[in-house]
Coordinates of C-alpha atoms in Angstrom, one line a residue:
Chain A
E7 CA -15.5 -6.2 -9.1
D8 CA -13.9 -5.8 -5.7
Q9 CA -13.7 -2.3 -4.5
V10 CA -12.7 -0.2 -1.5
T11 CA -14.2 3.3 -1.0
Q12 CA -13.0 5.8 1.6
S13 CA -14.8 8.9 2.8
P14 CA -14.4 11.8 3.2
E15 CA -11.6 12.5 0.7
A16 CA -10.3 15.3 3.0
L17 CA -11.0 16.2 6.6
R18 CA -9.9 19.3 8.5
L19 CA -10.0 19.1 12.3
Q20 CA -9.0 21.4 15.2
E21 CA -6.6 19.9 17.6
G22 CA -8.6 17.9 20.1
E23 CA -11.6 17.5 17.9
S24 CA -12.4 13.8 17.6
S25 CA -13.7 12.3 14.3
S26 CA -14.0 9.1 12.3
L27 CA -12.8 8.0 8.8
N28 CA -14.9 5.6 6.8
C29 CA -13.8 2.7 4.6
S30 CA -16.6 0.7 2.9
Y31 CA -15.7 -2.4 0.9
T32 CA -17.2 -4.9 -1.5
V33 CA -14.8 -7.7 -1.6
S34 CA -15.4 -11.4 -2.3
G35 CA -14.3 -13.4 0.7
L36 CA -12.5 -10.7 2.8
R37 CA -9.3 -12.2 4.2
G38 CA -8.0 -9.0 5.9
L39 CA -8.7 -5.3 6.2
F40 CA -5.6 -3.0 6.6
W41 CA -5.1 0.6 7.7
Y42 CA -2.0 2.5 6.7
R43 CA -0.8 6.1 7.3
Q44 CA 1.1 7.8 4.5
D45 CA 3.1 11.0 4.7
P46 CA 3.7 13.0 1.5
G47 CA 6.2 11.4 -0.8
K48 CA 6.8 8.4 1.5
G49 CA 5.7 4.8 1.7
P50 CA 2.6 3.7 3.6
E51 CA 3.2 3.0 7.3
F52 CA 1.3 0.1 8.8
L53 CA -1.3 0.9 11.5
F54 CA -3.8 -2.0 11.9
T55 CA -4.9 -5.4 10.5
L56 CA -8.5 -6.6 11.2
Y57 CA -9.6 -10.1 10.2
S58 CA -13.3 -10.5 11.3
A59 CA -16.4 -8.4 11.9
G60 CA -16.5 -7.1 15.4
E61 CA -12.8 -6.9 15.8
E62 CA -11.2 -3.7 17.2
K63 CA -7.6 -2.6 17.5
E64 CA -6.2 0.5 19.3
K65 CA -3.0 2.4 19.2
E66 CA -2.5 5.7 21.0
R67 CA -5.2 8.1 19.7
L68 CA -6.3 5.7 16.9
K69 CA -8.9 2.9 17.0
A70 CA -10.0 0.7 14.1
T71 CA -13.2 -1.2 13.9
L72 CA -14.6 -3.7 11.4
T73 CA -18.1 -4.7 10.4
K74 CA -19.3 -6.9 7.5
K75 CA -19.4 -3.9 5.1
E76 CA -17.2 -1.2 6.4
S77 CA -14.3 -0.2 8.7
F78 CA -13.9 2.9 10.7
L79 CA -10.7 4.6 11.9
H80 CA -11.6 6.7 15.0
I81 CA -9.2 9.5 15.9
T82 CA -9.6 10.8 19.5
A83 CA -8.2 14.2 20.5
P84 CA -6.0 14.5 17.4
K85 CA -2.8 16.4 17.3
P86 CA -1.1 18.3 14.4
E87 CA 1.3 15.4 14.0
D88 CA -1.6 13.1 13.1
S89 CA -1.9 15.1 9.8
A90 CA -1.4 12.6 6.9
T91 CA -3.3 10.5 4.4
Y92 CA -4.9 7.4 5.8
L93 CA -5.3 4.5 3.5
C94 CA -7.6 1.5 3.8
A95 CA -6.9 -1.7 1.9
A96 CA -8.5 -5.2 1.7
S97 CA -7.3 -8.6 0.5
N98 CA -9.8 -11.1 -1.0
Q99 CA -10.0 -14.8 -1.5
A100 CA -8.0 -14.7 -4.7
G101 CA -4.8 -14.0 -2.8
T102 CA -2.9 -11.5 -0.8
A103 CA -2.8 -8.5 -3.2
L104 CA -4.1 -5.4 -1.4
I105 CA -7.0 -3.5 -2.9
F106 CA -6.6 0.2 -1.8
G107 CA -9.0 3.0 -1.5
K108 CA -8.0 6.5 -2.6
G109 CA -7.4 7.6 1.0
T110 CA -8.6 10.3 3.4
T111 CA -6.3 13.3 3.8
L112 CA -6.5 14.5 7.4
S113 CA -5.3 18.0 8.4
V114 CA -5.2 18.9 12.1
S115 CA -4.5 22.5 13.1
S116 CA -3.5 23.8 16.5
Chain B
D7 CA 15.7 -4.8 12.3
A8 CA 16.1 -3.7 8.7
G9 CA 12.9 -2.6 7.0
V10 CA 12.0 -2.7 3.3
T11 CA 14.6 -0.8 1.2
Q12 CA 14.2 0.4 -2.3
S13 CA 16.5 2.0 -4.9
P14 CA 16.9 4.4 -6.4
T15 CA 14.9 7.1 -4.6
H16 CA 14.2 9.1 -7.7
L17 CA 14.5 8.5 -11.4
I18 CA 13.9 10.5 -14.5
K19 CA 13.5 8.8 -17.9
T20 CA 12.2 9.7 -21.3
R21 CA 9.4 8.1 -23.2
G22 CA 10.3 4.8 -24.8
Q23 CA 13.2 4.0 -22.4
Q24 CA 13.4 1.1 -20.0
V25 CA 13.8 1.2 -16.3
T26 CA 14.7 -1.2 -13.5
L27 CA 13.7 -0.6 -9.9
R28 CA 15.1 -2.7 -6.9
C29 CA 13.7 -3.8 -3.6
S30 CA 15.1 -5.7 -0.6
P31 CA 12.4 -7.1 1.7
K32 CA 12.2 -6.8 5.5
S33 CA 14.4 -9.2 7.4
G34 CA 12.5 -12.6 7.7
H35 CA 10.2 -11.9 4.8
D36 CA 10.3 -13.9 1.6
T37 CA 7.4 -12.5 -0.5
V38 CA 7.6 -9.2 -2.4
S39 CA 4.7 -7.3 -4.0
W40 CA 4.9 -4.2 -6.2
Y41 CA 2.4 -1.4 -6.3
Q42 CA 2.1 1.8 -8.5
Q43 CA 0.7 4.9 -6.9
A44 CA -0.3 7.8 -9.1
L45 CA -0.5 11.3 -7.6
G46 CA -3.6 11.6 -5.4
Q47 CA -4.6 7.9 -5.8
G48 CA -4.2 4.8 -3.7
P49 CA -1.6 2.2 -4.6
Q50 CA -2.5 -0.3 -7.3
F51 CA -1.2 -3.8 -7.2
I52 CA 1.2 -4.8 -10.1
F53 CA 2.4 -8.3 -9.1
Q54 CA 3.7 -10.5 -6.4
Y55 CA 6.7 -12.8 -6.2
Y56 CA 7.2 -15.8 -3.9
E57 CA 9.8 -18.6 -4.3
E58 CA 11.2 -16.7 -7.4
E59 CA 7.9 -17.1 -9.2
E60 CA 5.2 -14.6 -10.1
R61 CA 2.2 -15.7 -8.0
Q62 CA -0.4 -13.0 -8.6
R63 CA -0.7 -10.2 -11.1
G64 CA -2.8 -7.1 -11.3
N65 CA -4.2 -5.4 -14.4
F66 CA -1.0 -4.1 -15.8
P67 CA 0.4 -4.7 -19.4
D68 CA 3.3 -7.0 -20.2
R69 CA 5.6 -4.0 -20.3
F70 CA 5.7 -4.5 -16.6
S71 CA 7.8 -7.5 -15.6
G72 CA 9.7 -8.6 -12.6
H73 CA 12.1 -11.0 -11.0
Q74 CA 12.9 -12.4 -7.6
F75 CA 16.3 -13.5 -6.6
P76 CA 17.3 -16.4 -4.2
N77 CA 18.0 -13.9 -1.4
Y78 CA 14.3 -12.7 -1.8
S79 CA 15.2 -9.3 -3.2
S80 CA 13.2 -8.3 -6.3
E81 CA 13.4 -6.1 -9.4
L82 CA 10.6 -4.4 -11.3
N83 CA 11.3 -3.7 -15.0
V84 CA 9.2 -1.4 -17.2
N85 CA 9.8 -1.3 -20.9
A86 CA 8.7 1.3 -23.5
L87 CA 8.0 3.9 -20.9
L88 CA 4.9 6.1 -21.3
L89 CA 4.2 9.5 -19.7
G90 CA 1.4 7.7 -17.7
D91 CA 4.0 5.5 -16.0
S92 CA 5.1 8.5 -13.9
A93 CA 4.3 7.5 -10.4
L94 CA 5.6 6.4 -7.0
Y95 CA 6.5 2.7 -7.2
L96 CA 6.2 0.9 -3.9
C97 CA 7.5 -2.4 -2.8
A98 CA 5.9 -4.4 0.1
S99 CA 7.1 -7.5 1.8
T100 CA 5.5 -10.2 4.0
R101 CA 6.0 -13.8 5.0
G102 CA 4.7 -16.5 2.6
L103 CA 1.3 -16.3 1.0
S104 CA -0.6 -15.6 4.2
T105 CA -2.6 -12.6 5.0
D106 CA 0.1 -11.3 7.3
T107 CA 0.6 -7.6 7.2
Q108 CA 2.5 -6.2 4.3
Y109 CA 5.2 -3.7 5.1
F110 CA 6.1 -1.0 2.6
G111 CA 9.4 0.6 1.5
P112 CA 9.9 4.3 1.0
G113 CA 9.2 4.0 -2.8
T114 CA 10.9 5.1 -6.0
R115 CA 9.6 8.2 -7.6
L116 CA 9.7 7.7 -11.4
T117 CA 9.2 10.7 -13.7
V118 CA 8.8 10.1 -17.5
L119 CA 9.4 13.1 -19.7

């Protein structure tokens, strides 16, 4: 069964303290790996799409990378406004439905 | 550029009732997918509509049904509501059946009492 697992479940950082979130996947025929940010009670906000191992994407303090088994979301010098739940999702060869992990809730304190 | 819109924002129903949720896709998008997100969990795929047909379905009972209209907007219907149907219902849109990014709406919070 296709599965996406995220770790850690929760992460507390001090402002400026860099870290990484992990997303491991077992998906038959990965077609795409997606990262979203979700604020409480709101819909997921798109961050990155990665299609092949070795690919990297960057946006402000965030950088996403992809290997054949996992993806990382690196957060450099985070700020309190980066506090949110970060969701990882994958689509497989069966179609374009997204298979989500449970998310990592990030809290950044000043 | 209008993003994905959903209505209503919140809804309270009682067990056994029926509910209809609505979604308008992002401008230029013709494919709509629905997801259910329970508290503290990641979204779970319900089904996807393209060209007014259900193209893919997740592991949800027949109580969950949908429809897509010629203008690409979509409805999600849930019959015989259970307490466990309480969740945030998310609509996402994209172009065609490619692996293009899916963009999500703000969601509809359904509470079943």
